Coordinates of C-alpha atoms in Angstrom, one line a residue:
X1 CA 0.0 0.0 0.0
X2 CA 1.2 3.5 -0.9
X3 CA 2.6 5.6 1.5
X4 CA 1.5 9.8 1.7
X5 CA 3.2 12.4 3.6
X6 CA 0.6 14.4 4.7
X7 CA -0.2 18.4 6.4
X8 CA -3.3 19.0 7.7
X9 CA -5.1 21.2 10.6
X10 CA -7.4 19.9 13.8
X11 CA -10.5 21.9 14.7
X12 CA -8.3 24.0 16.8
X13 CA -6.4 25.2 13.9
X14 CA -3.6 23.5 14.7
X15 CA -0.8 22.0 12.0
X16 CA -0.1 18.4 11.9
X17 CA 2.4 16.7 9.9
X18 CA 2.9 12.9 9.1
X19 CA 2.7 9.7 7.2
X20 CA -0.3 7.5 6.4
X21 CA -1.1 4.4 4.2
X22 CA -3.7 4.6 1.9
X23 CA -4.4 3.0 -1.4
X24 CA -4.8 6.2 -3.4
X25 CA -4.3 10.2 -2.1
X26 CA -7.9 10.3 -2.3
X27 CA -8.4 7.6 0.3
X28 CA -5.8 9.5 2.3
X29 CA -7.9 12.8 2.3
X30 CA -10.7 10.8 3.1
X31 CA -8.9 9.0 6.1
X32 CA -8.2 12.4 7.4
X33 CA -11.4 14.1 7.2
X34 CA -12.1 10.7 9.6
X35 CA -9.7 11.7 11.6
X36 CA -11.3 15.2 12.3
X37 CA -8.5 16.6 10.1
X38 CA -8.5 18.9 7.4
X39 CA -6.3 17.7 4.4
X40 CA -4.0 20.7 3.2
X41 CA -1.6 18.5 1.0
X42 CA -1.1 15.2 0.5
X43 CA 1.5 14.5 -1.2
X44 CA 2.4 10.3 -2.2
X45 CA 6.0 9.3 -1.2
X46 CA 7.9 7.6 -4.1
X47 CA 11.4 6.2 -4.4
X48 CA 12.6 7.3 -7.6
X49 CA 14.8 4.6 -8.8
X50 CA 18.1 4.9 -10.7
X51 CA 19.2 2.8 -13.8
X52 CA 20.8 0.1 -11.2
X53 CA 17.6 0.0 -9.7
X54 CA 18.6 1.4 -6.1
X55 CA 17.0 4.5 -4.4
X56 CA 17.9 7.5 -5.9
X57 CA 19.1 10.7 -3.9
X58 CA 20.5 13.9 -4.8
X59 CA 24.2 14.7 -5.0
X60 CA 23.8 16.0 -1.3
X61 CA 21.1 14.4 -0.4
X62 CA 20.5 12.9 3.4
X63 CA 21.3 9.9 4.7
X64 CA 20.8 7.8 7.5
X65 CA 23.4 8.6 10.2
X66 CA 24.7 5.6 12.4
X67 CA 23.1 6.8 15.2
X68 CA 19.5 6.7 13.4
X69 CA 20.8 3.5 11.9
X70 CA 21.5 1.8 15.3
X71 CA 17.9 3.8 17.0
X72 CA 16.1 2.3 14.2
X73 CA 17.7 -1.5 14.4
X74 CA 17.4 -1.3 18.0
X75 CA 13.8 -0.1 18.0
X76 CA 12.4 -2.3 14.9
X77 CA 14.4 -5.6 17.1
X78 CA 12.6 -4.5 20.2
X79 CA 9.4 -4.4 18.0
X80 CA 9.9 -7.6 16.3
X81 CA 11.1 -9.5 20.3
X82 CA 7.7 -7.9 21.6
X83 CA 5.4 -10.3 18.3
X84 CA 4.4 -7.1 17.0
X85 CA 3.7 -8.0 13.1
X86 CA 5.9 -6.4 10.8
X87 CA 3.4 -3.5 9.7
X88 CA 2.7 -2.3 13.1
X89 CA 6.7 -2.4 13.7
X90 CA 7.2 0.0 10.8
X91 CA 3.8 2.1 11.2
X92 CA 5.1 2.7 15.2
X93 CA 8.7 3.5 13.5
X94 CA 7.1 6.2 11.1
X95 CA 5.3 8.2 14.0
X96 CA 8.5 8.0 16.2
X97 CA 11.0 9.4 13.0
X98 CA 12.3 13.1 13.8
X99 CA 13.5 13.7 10.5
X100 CA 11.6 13.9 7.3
X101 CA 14.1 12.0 5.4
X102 CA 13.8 9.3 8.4
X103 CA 10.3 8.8 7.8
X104 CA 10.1 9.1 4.1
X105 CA 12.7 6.0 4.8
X106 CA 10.7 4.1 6.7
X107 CA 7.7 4.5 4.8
X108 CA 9.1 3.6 1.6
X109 CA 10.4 0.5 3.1
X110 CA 7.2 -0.4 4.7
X111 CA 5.7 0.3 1.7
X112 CA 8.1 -2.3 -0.1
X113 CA 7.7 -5.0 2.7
X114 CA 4.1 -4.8 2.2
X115 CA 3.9 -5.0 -1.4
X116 CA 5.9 -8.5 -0.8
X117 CA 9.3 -8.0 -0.8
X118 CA 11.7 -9.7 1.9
X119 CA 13.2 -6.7 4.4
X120 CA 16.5 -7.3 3.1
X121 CA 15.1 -6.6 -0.4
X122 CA 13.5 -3.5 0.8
X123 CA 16.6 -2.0 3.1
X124 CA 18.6 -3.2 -0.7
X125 CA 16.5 -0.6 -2.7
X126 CA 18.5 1.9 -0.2
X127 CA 22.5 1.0 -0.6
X128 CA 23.6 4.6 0.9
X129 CA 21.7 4.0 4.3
X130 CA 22.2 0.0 5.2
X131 CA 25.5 -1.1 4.2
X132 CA 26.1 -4.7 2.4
X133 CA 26.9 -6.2 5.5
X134 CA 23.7 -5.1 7.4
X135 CA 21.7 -6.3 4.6
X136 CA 24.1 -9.8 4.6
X137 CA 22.8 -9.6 8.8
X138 CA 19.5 -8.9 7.8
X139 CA 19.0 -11.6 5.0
X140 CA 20.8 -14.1 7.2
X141 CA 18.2 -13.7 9.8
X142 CA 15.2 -14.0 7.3
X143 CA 16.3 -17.3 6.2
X144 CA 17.0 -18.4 9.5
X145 CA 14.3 -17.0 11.2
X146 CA 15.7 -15.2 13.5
X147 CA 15.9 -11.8 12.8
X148 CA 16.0 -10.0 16.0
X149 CA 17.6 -11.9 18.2
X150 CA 21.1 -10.2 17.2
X151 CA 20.2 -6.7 15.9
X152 CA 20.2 -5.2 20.0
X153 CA 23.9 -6.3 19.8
X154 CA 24.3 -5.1 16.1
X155 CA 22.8 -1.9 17.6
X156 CA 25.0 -1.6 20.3
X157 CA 28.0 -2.1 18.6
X158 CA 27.4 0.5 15.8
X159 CA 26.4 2.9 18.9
X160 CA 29.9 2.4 20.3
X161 CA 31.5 2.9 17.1
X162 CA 29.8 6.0 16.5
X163 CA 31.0 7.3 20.1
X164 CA 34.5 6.2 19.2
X165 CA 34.7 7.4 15.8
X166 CA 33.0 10.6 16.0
X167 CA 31.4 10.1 12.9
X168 CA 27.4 10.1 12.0
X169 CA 27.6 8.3 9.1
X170 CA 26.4 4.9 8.4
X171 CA 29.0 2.9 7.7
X172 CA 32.7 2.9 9.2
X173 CA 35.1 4.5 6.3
X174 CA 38.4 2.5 6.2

């Protein structure tokens, strides 16, 4: 199912910002006006692929820092150990992201997962923010079945790394 960034305003008047699923933006305006919300723009989030077939960004465009990269591991693990299904892990992940580039992420990736694709499929159509070995770890776990049980550790480490390093970005540069 589609995912739609979304702006719209309570009866108070007040501005809200955020991600929903719908099957088209009409649907989403329609979910919102169920809400008690009034739509201002909804607005569907795509992954514009390039020719290899990976996520495209701009030439200075965002990217998962290590310390999202370990929150979000850590939180979609704690998720997964607590039986919540897969789509509730990544809908509580979308209204927990700071960042817009966070949650356009997550949403896209949900979006993926729910359209059929394994995770590590899904995290692959983003090569910039999960490095090859986090996918291998990811992938591994899938065909294993058991994907969480080593992503608080994975989560840890990269947290310690980061602390060490100094550096926010998601993979350690040799």
């Amino acid at each position: 199912m589609p995912a739609f960034s979304y702006e719209a305003v309570d009866a108070t008047g007040a501005s809200k910002k955020g991600v929903l699923n719908a099957d088209s933006a009409r649907a989403a305006r329609a979910d919102l006006r169920a809400q008690g919300l009034v739509p201002i723009t909804v607005d569907a989030i795509t992954t514009q692929l390039d020719e290899a077939g990976f996520a495209r960004r701009s030439a200075f465009g965002d990217r998962l820092s290590t310390i999202e990269l370990a929150l979000f591991t850590r939180q979609l693990a704690s998720l997964l150990e607590a039986s919540l299904p897969l789509e509730q892990a990544f809908s509580a992940l979308l209204e927990q992201a700071e960042r817009t580039y966070v949650r356009d992420l997550v949403a896209s990736i949900r979006s993926e997962v729910m359209g059929g694709a394994s995770l590590s499929d899904a995290l692959a159509q983003h090569p910039r923010d999960f490095a090859d070995i986090y996918r291998a770890l990811v992938k591994s776990g899938e065909q294993t079945r058991a994907c969480c049980r080593g992503w608080p550790t994975t989560s840890n480490g990269a947290m310690r790394w980061c602390k060490r390093s100094g550096s926010h970005s998601p993979t350690p540069r040799s």
